Amino acid sequence: MTEGVQTPPAADAGFTPRVFSGIQPSGQLHLGNYLGALKRFADAQERGVQSIYCMVDLHAITVWQDPADLRNATRELAAGFIASGIDPEKSILFNQSQVPEHAQLAWMFNCVARLGWMNRMTQFKDKAGKNAEKASLGLYAYPALMAADILIYHATHVPVGEDQKQHVELTRDIAAKFNHDYQTDFFPMPEPVIEGAATRVMSLRDGSKKMSKSDPSDASRINMTDDADTIAAKIRKAKTDPDALPSDAKGLEGRPEARNLVNIYAALSDSTVDAVLSEFGGQQFSAFKPKLSELAVERLAPISTEMARLMQHTDEIDAILGRGAARAREIATPVIKQTYEIVGLVGS
Ligand code: AMP
Ligand code: TRP
């Protein structure tokens, strides 16, 4: 450690449990985002863990975003969080670009992460495709920015989808190398908290594919802004098989579409697959689907109504994001200051 550096907290002092997660403001929010992320976040908030949720606009611009669409998507995502029950007084809710410490720490981490590590990132390979020469430098460095998002708050738990696990592991590698190189215990080793099978929502057209904003078929997903008729029509047309519903979870094996609809019902009703099947086992999809539509509309309608209301009052959203950013900076400012000291950057 460099002389004169303030001694950081020892590893055995432990880090306060703190949740951080980010979602990119690009594309429409759908039922998968709600059940796999937003609803889980709202439930975690009720358990009292300190939680920080970020609209990662700096991540979004690693690929081209139309400025007006980006602004709109950032506000709509914030509205989705709030309408899903994330209380901006209890949790910290903000957009990444308003907290410059993310980008500052990301630069530190660009100097810690090795090219060899970055070359192993599968998401970059998927996103850049065959034409990697044309990908932005930002897209390549994206995982180091993600590590900064997490570590600037000394976050310990990171709820994400399976596809982001590798990036959280890279975050741990960066934290470990930083701590090792500067002989400090400054950064925690954050744990990925991966969404379970119960919260993985599959496409309504193909039970083997995740529901996704990038699926070209709009019928494959329920958007959080779909109205009641659209939701009912999509569920009515959802792919199923000709058999009746089984009476226990074992009977769903090899029936991915049936499993998906039952999972969705269980998640929306805060119940379990077994409880749903004990109610509907033996019934045909023609009887089950209307019940599922009713439940989906009942749960999603208040959310989409509140989202629409908030989108009429973008000043309200902007004020919430501004307050969230100020609270985020209260945590981030001392961390970047100490990081600079550890690294030997002179400042006051
Ligand atoms: P994305 O829109 O893919 O960037 O995902 C944003 C958040 O929603 C992440 O936490 C994902 O894990 C979650 N998510 C996205 N799609 C699904 C899905 N089909 N099922 C469950 N969670 C999902
Ligand atoms: N990379 C994540 C995704 O595409 C979004 C993200 C950015 C994130 N920073 C994060 C998720 C920090 C968790 C923690 O879904």
XYZ file of C-alpha atoms and ligand atoms in Angstrom:
386
model
C 0.000 0.000 0.000
C 1.235 3.501 -0.813
C 2.441 5.579 2.117
C -0.110 7.954 3.583
C -3.069 6.032 2.223
C -5.992 5.923 4.571
C -6.402 2.373 5.865
C -9.500 0.862 4.281
C -11.846 -1.392 6.253
C -10.400 -4.867 6.877
C -12.066 -7.811 5.135
C -13.000 -9.352 8.448
C -14.799 -6.133 9.372
C -17.331 -7.352 6.782
C -19.397 -5.332 4.378
C -22.962 -4.290 5.062
C -25.306 -6.360 2.881
C -26.348 -4.162 -0.001
C -28.183 -5.038 -3.209
C -27.352 -3.400 -6.529
C -28.881 -4.114 -9.898
C -29.119 -2.311 -13.193
C -31.430 -2.539 -16.166
C -30.738 -1.025 -19.575
C -33.246 1.546 -20.767
C -33.701 0.071 -24.206
C -36.849 -1.527 -25.512
C -40.113 -2.278 -23.823
C -40.588 -3.795 -20.378
C -42.331 -7.177 -20.468
C -43.708 -9.804 -18.104
C -40.253 -11.457 -17.868
C -38.738 -8.208 -16.608
C -41.592 -7.846 -14.138
C -41.536 -11.361 -12.658
C -37.791 -11.940 -13.041
C -36.593 -8.531 -11.879
C -39.011 -5.762 -10.829
C -41.336 -7.860 -8.655
C -38.374 -9.617 -7.031
C -36.802 -6.227 -6.306
C -40.030 -4.967 -4.740
C -40.264 -8.131 -2.605
C -36.618 -7.730 -1.470
C -37.316 -4.135 -0.501
C -40.081 -5.368 1.805
C -37.512 -7.611 3.519
C -35.569 -4.481 4.437
C -32.272 -4.977 2.569
C -30.729 -1.694 1.396
C -31.212 -1.703 -2.366
C -29.904 0.444 -5.179
C -31.481 0.235 -8.635
C -30.016 1.940 -11.632
C -31.216 2.694 -15.164
C -27.919 2.012 -16.896
C -28.080 4.577 -19.681
C -24.281 4.582 -20.149
C -24.494 0.856 -20.879
C -27.317 1.424 -23.349
C -25.230 3.763 -25.534
C -22.586 1.090 -26.151
C -24.825 0.398 -29.139
C -26.613 3.138 -31.102
C -29.588 4.743 -29.342
C -31.733 7.459 -30.822
C -31.504 10.315 -28.260
C -35.265 10.902 -27.986
C -35.934 7.165 -27.647
C -33.234 6.840 -24.977
C -34.711 9.683 -22.922
C -38.148 8.155 -23.207
C -36.963 4.612 -22.394
C -35.072 5.839 -19.307
C -38.177 7.556 -17.943
C -40.428 4.620 -18.862
C -38.102 2.198 -17.086
C -38.102 4.422 -13.996
C -41.920 4.520 -14.195
C -41.914 0.692 -14.446
C -39.815 0.395 -11.288
C -42.007 2.795 -9.323
C -45.298 1.320 -10.594
C -44.057 -2.194 -9.688
C -43.692 -1.156 -6.060
C -40.096 0.017 -5.749
C -40.408 2.893 -3.315
C -37.880 5.589 -4.210
C -37.773 6.650 -0.558
C -36.825 3.168 0.670
C -34.621 2.102 -2.248
C -32.280 4.319 -4.237
C -33.508 4.735 -7.812
C -31.540 6.756 -10.363
C -29.990 6.792 -13.804
C -26.314 5.962 -14.146
C -25.162 9.042 -16.084
C -26.172 11.358 -13.211
C -23.578 9.753 -10.948
C -20.203 10.430 -12.621
C -18.386 8.212 -10.106
C -19.516 5.159 -12.134
C -17.508 6.334 -15.133
C -14.589 7.391 -12.931
C -14.321 3.999 -11.275
C -14.833 2.291 -14.636
C -11.654 3.965 -15.873
C -9.755 2.606 -12.845
C -11.102 -0.836 -13.683
C -10.159 -0.524 -17.357
C -6.631 -0.356 -15.977
C -7.149 -3.384 -13.697
C -8.985 -5.765 -16.034
C -6.786 -7.689 -18.488
C -7.427 -7.985 -22.215
C -7.436 -11.752 -21.819
C -10.335 -11.526 -19.377
C -12.353 -9.243 -21.639
C -11.745 -11.531 -24.616
C -13.568 -14.316 -22.783
C -16.821 -12.336 -22.351
C -19.460 -14.248 -24.254
C -21.984 -11.384 -24.346
C -19.536 -9.214 -26.284
C -19.036 -12.003 -28.811
C -22.809 -12.442 -29.146
C -23.548 -8.738 -29.450
C -20.624 -7.839 -31.700
C -21.248 -10.840 -33.925
C -19.040 -11.452 -36.930
C -18.350 -7.771 -37.340
C -16.420 -7.204 -34.092
C -14.156 -4.657 -35.824
C -17.169 -2.366 -36.121
C -18.283 -2.725 -32.479
C -17.711 0.265 -30.206
C -14.859 0.300 -27.732
C -17.557 0.947 -25.119
C -19.259 -2.365 -25.910
C -15.968 -4.153 -25.322
C -15.299 -2.305 -22.035
C -18.929 -2.637 -20.879
C -18.222 -5.344 -18.244
C -15.664 -3.079 -16.510
C -18.334 -0.368 -16.275
C -20.713 -2.951 -14.842
C -18.078 -3.865 -12.227
C -17.820 -0.169 -11.359
C -21.631 0.105 -11.005
C -21.567 -2.622 -8.395
C -18.342 -1.817 -6.558
C -18.804 1.965 -6.321
C -21.486 1.085 -3.710
C -19.551 -1.816 -2.156
C -22.615 -3.872 -3.080
C -22.596 -7.466 -1.862
C -25.541 -8.974 -3.779
C -26.389 -8.564 -7.440
C -29.721 -9.960 -8.704
C -29.350 -10.682 -12.422
C -30.330 -13.112 -15.144
C -28.159 -16.129 -15.954
C -26.679 -14.259 -18.959
C -25.050 -11.709 -16.619
C -23.393 -14.240 -14.289
C -20.105 -14.061 -16.196
C -20.009 -10.274 -15.764
C -20.520 -10.556 -11.998
C -17.711 -13.120 -11.885
C -15.515 -10.667 -13.771
C -16.479 -8.049 -11.166
C -15.143 -10.399 -8.485
C -11.933 -10.899 -10.478
C -11.491 -7.140 -10.796
C -12.150 -6.604 -7.065
C -9.696 -9.384 -6.187
C -6.953 -8.079 -8.475
C -7.392 -4.510 -7.236
C -7.297 -5.667 -3.609
C -4.270 -7.852 -4.321
C -2.285 -5.290 -6.349
C -2.812 -2.515 -3.809
C -2.689 -4.875 -0.807
C -6.008 -3.784 0.534
C -9.424 -5.236 1.351
C -11.216 -2.227 -0.022
C -13.661 -3.905 -2.404
C -16.086 -6.721 -1.460
C -16.587 -9.867 -3.543
C -20.187 -9.446 -4.717
C -22.397 -12.493 -5.157
C -24.652 -12.944 -8.183
C -28.223 -13.757 -7.179
C -29.559 -15.573 -10.216
C -33.244 -15.621 -11.055
C -34.711 -19.090 -10.334
C -36.622 -21.345 -12.730
C -39.834 -20.096 -11.121
C -39.112 -16.535 -12.202
C -37.757 -17.342 -15.679
C -40.573 -16.479 -18.042
C -40.478 -18.180 -21.419
C -41.790 -17.018 -24.790
C -45.518 -17.563 -25.320
C -44.699 -18.926 -28.793
C -41.845 -21.271 -27.840
C -41.437 -22.684 -24.335
C -37.716 -23.301 -24.836
C -36.868 -19.606 -25.422
C -36.784 -16.851 -22.820
C -39.401 -14.109 -23.164
C -37.356 -11.273 -24.592
C -37.650 -7.725 -25.883
C -35.547 -8.747 -28.873
C -37.958 -11.469 -30.075
C -39.321 -10.214 -33.424
C -42.764 -11.592 -32.580
C -44.741 -9.274 -30.304
C -47.103 -12.214 -29.629
C -44.205 -13.969 -27.843
C -44.322 -11.557 -24.897
C -46.732 -9.619 -22.720
C -45.571 -6.011 -22.562
C -46.156 -4.124 -19.339
C -48.002 -1.488 -21.339
C -50.337 -3.959 -23.149
C -54.031 -3.338 -22.495
C -56.438 -5.973 -21.173
C -57.653 -7.086 -24.623
C -54.115 -7.484 -25.945
C -53.062 -9.509 -22.894
C -56.107 -11.773 -23.223
C -55.511 -12.259 -26.970
C -51.840 -13.151 -26.462
C -52.660 -15.681 -23.747
C -55.466 -17.169 -25.844
C -53.017 -17.664 -28.727
C -50.154 -18.879 -26.490
C -48.718 -22.189 -27.661
C -49.784 -25.205 -25.593
C -50.164 -28.954 -26.076
C -53.445 -30.884 -26.432
C -53.324 -32.540 -22.989
C -55.089 -31.459 -19.823
C -53.083 -29.903 -16.985
C -51.400 -32.497 -14.756
C -52.131 -32.644 -11.053
C -48.506 -32.270 -9.922
C -45.259 -30.612 -11.049
C -43.778 -33.921 -12.250
C -46.474 -34.048 -14.932
C -45.047 -30.870 -16.498
C -41.827 -32.608 -17.529
C -41.320 -32.416 -21.278
C -44.156 -29.880 -21.555
C -42.308 -26.513 -21.605
C -45.269 -24.425 -22.779
C -47.602 -25.866 -20.135
C -44.913 -25.400 -17.495
C -44.437 -21.776 -18.517
C -48.117 -20.861 -18.220
C -48.388 -22.595 -14.851
C -45.197 -20.865 -13.651
C -46.580 -17.496 -14.723
C -49.827 -18.184 -12.871
C -47.927 -19.226 -9.736
C -45.618 -16.191 -9.840
C -48.434 -13.695 -10.466
C -50.518 -15.142 -7.627
C -47.548 -15.433 -5.192
C -48.303 -19.134 -5.061
C -46.497 -22.351 -6.042
C -46.696 -24.639 -9.072
C -48.065 -27.425 -6.858
C -50.794 -25.204 -5.434
C -51.795 -24.059 -8.937
C -51.914 -27.652 -10.191
C -53.928 -28.848 -7.231
C -56.505 -26.239 -8.248
C -56.386 -26.723 -12.044
C -55.082 -30.307 -12.489
C -57.253 -32.249 -14.954
C -58.610 -29.084 -16.621
C -58.071 -28.190 -20.264
C -56.150 -25.089 -21.389
C -59.437 -23.710 -22.705
C -60.513 -23.419 -19.052
C -57.133 -22.415 -17.611
C -56.207 -19.688 -20.088
C -59.147 -17.368 -19.283
C -58.247 -17.635 -15.577
C -54.639 -16.795 -16.382
C -55.727 -13.808 -18.491
C -57.926 -12.560 -15.693
C -55.079 -12.816 -13.192
C -52.527 -11.216 -15.535
C -54.844 -8.288 -16.273
C -55.700 -7.884 -12.579
C -51.992 -7.740 -11.645
C -50.647 -5.771 -14.590
C -53.437 -3.225 -15.155
C -52.691 -1.122 -12.049
C -49.002 -1.131 -13.009
C -49.557 -0.035 -16.598
C -52.076 2.607 -15.466
C -49.547 4.048 -13.010
C -46.799 3.909 -15.649
C -49.029 5.826 -18.063
C -49.843 8.393 -15.371
C -46.179 8.920 -14.537
C -45.302 9.262 -18.228
C -47.735 12.190 -18.312
C -45.671 13.782 -15.525
C -42.081 13.297 -16.584
C -41.050 16.159 -14.289
C -42.128 13.944 -11.372
C -39.963 11.087 -12.689
C -36.998 13.393 -13.271
C -37.284 14.770 -9.742
C -37.292 11.228 -8.317
C -34.227 10.284 -10.389
C -32.480 13.495 -9.318
C -33.069 12.758 -5.630
C -31.953 9.157 -6.144
C -28.747 10.312 -7.828
C -27.971 12.675 -4.933
C -28.413 9.814 -2.445
C -26.316 7.486 -4.616
C -23.528 10.068 -4.715
C -23.438 10.221 -0.919
C -22.208 6.617 -1.037
C -20.180 6.858 -4.246
C -18.197 10.039 -3.513
C -16.212 8.726 -0.514
C -15.581 5.439 -2.362
C -14.072 7.140 -5.418
C -12.046 9.439 -3.161
C -10.594 6.490 -1.267
C -9.964 4.599 -4.498
C -7.967 7.557 -5.842
C -5.962 7.673 -2.611
C -5.238 3.951 -2.728
C -4.100 4.216 -6.347
C -1.909 7.247 -5.637
C -3.803 9.903 -7.573
C -3.087 13.245 -5.939
C -6.091 15.326 -4.948
C -7.522 17.227 -2.039
P -33.056 -7.400 -20.045
O -34.269 -6.678 -20.481
O -32.856 -8.701 -20.739
O -31.836 -6.531 -19.978
O -33.319 -7.837 -18.538
C -33.558 -6.935 -17.481
C -33.887 -7.747 -16.238
O -35.057 -8.542 -16.451
C -32.781 -8.736 -15.821
O -32.705 -8.769 -14.406
C -33.281 -10.068 -16.349
O -32.845 -11.159 -15.609
C -34.788 -9.929 -16.254
N -35.423 -10.699 -17.333
C -35.400 -10.410 -18.665
N -36.103 -11.326 -19.363
C -36.563 -12.230 -18.469
C -37.377 -13.423 -18.558
N -37.850 -13.855 -19.729
N -37.647 -14.092 -17.424
C -37.192 -13.654 -16.236
N -36.441 -12.544 -16.062
C -36.133 -11.836 -17.163
N -25.414 -5.669 -18.038
C -26.730 -5.763 -17.449
C -27.731 -6.267 -18.508
O -27.527 -6.065 -19.681
C -27.185 -4.450 -16.920
C -26.282 -3.953 -15.834
C -25.388 -2.935 -15.945
C -26.199 -4.455 -14.512
N -24.757 -2.752 -14.763
C -25.199 -3.655 -13.863
C -26.838 -5.486 -13.819
C -24.827 -3.884 -12.544
C -26.456 -5.702 -12.491
C -25.462 -4.913 -11.876
O -28.764 -6.809 -18.136
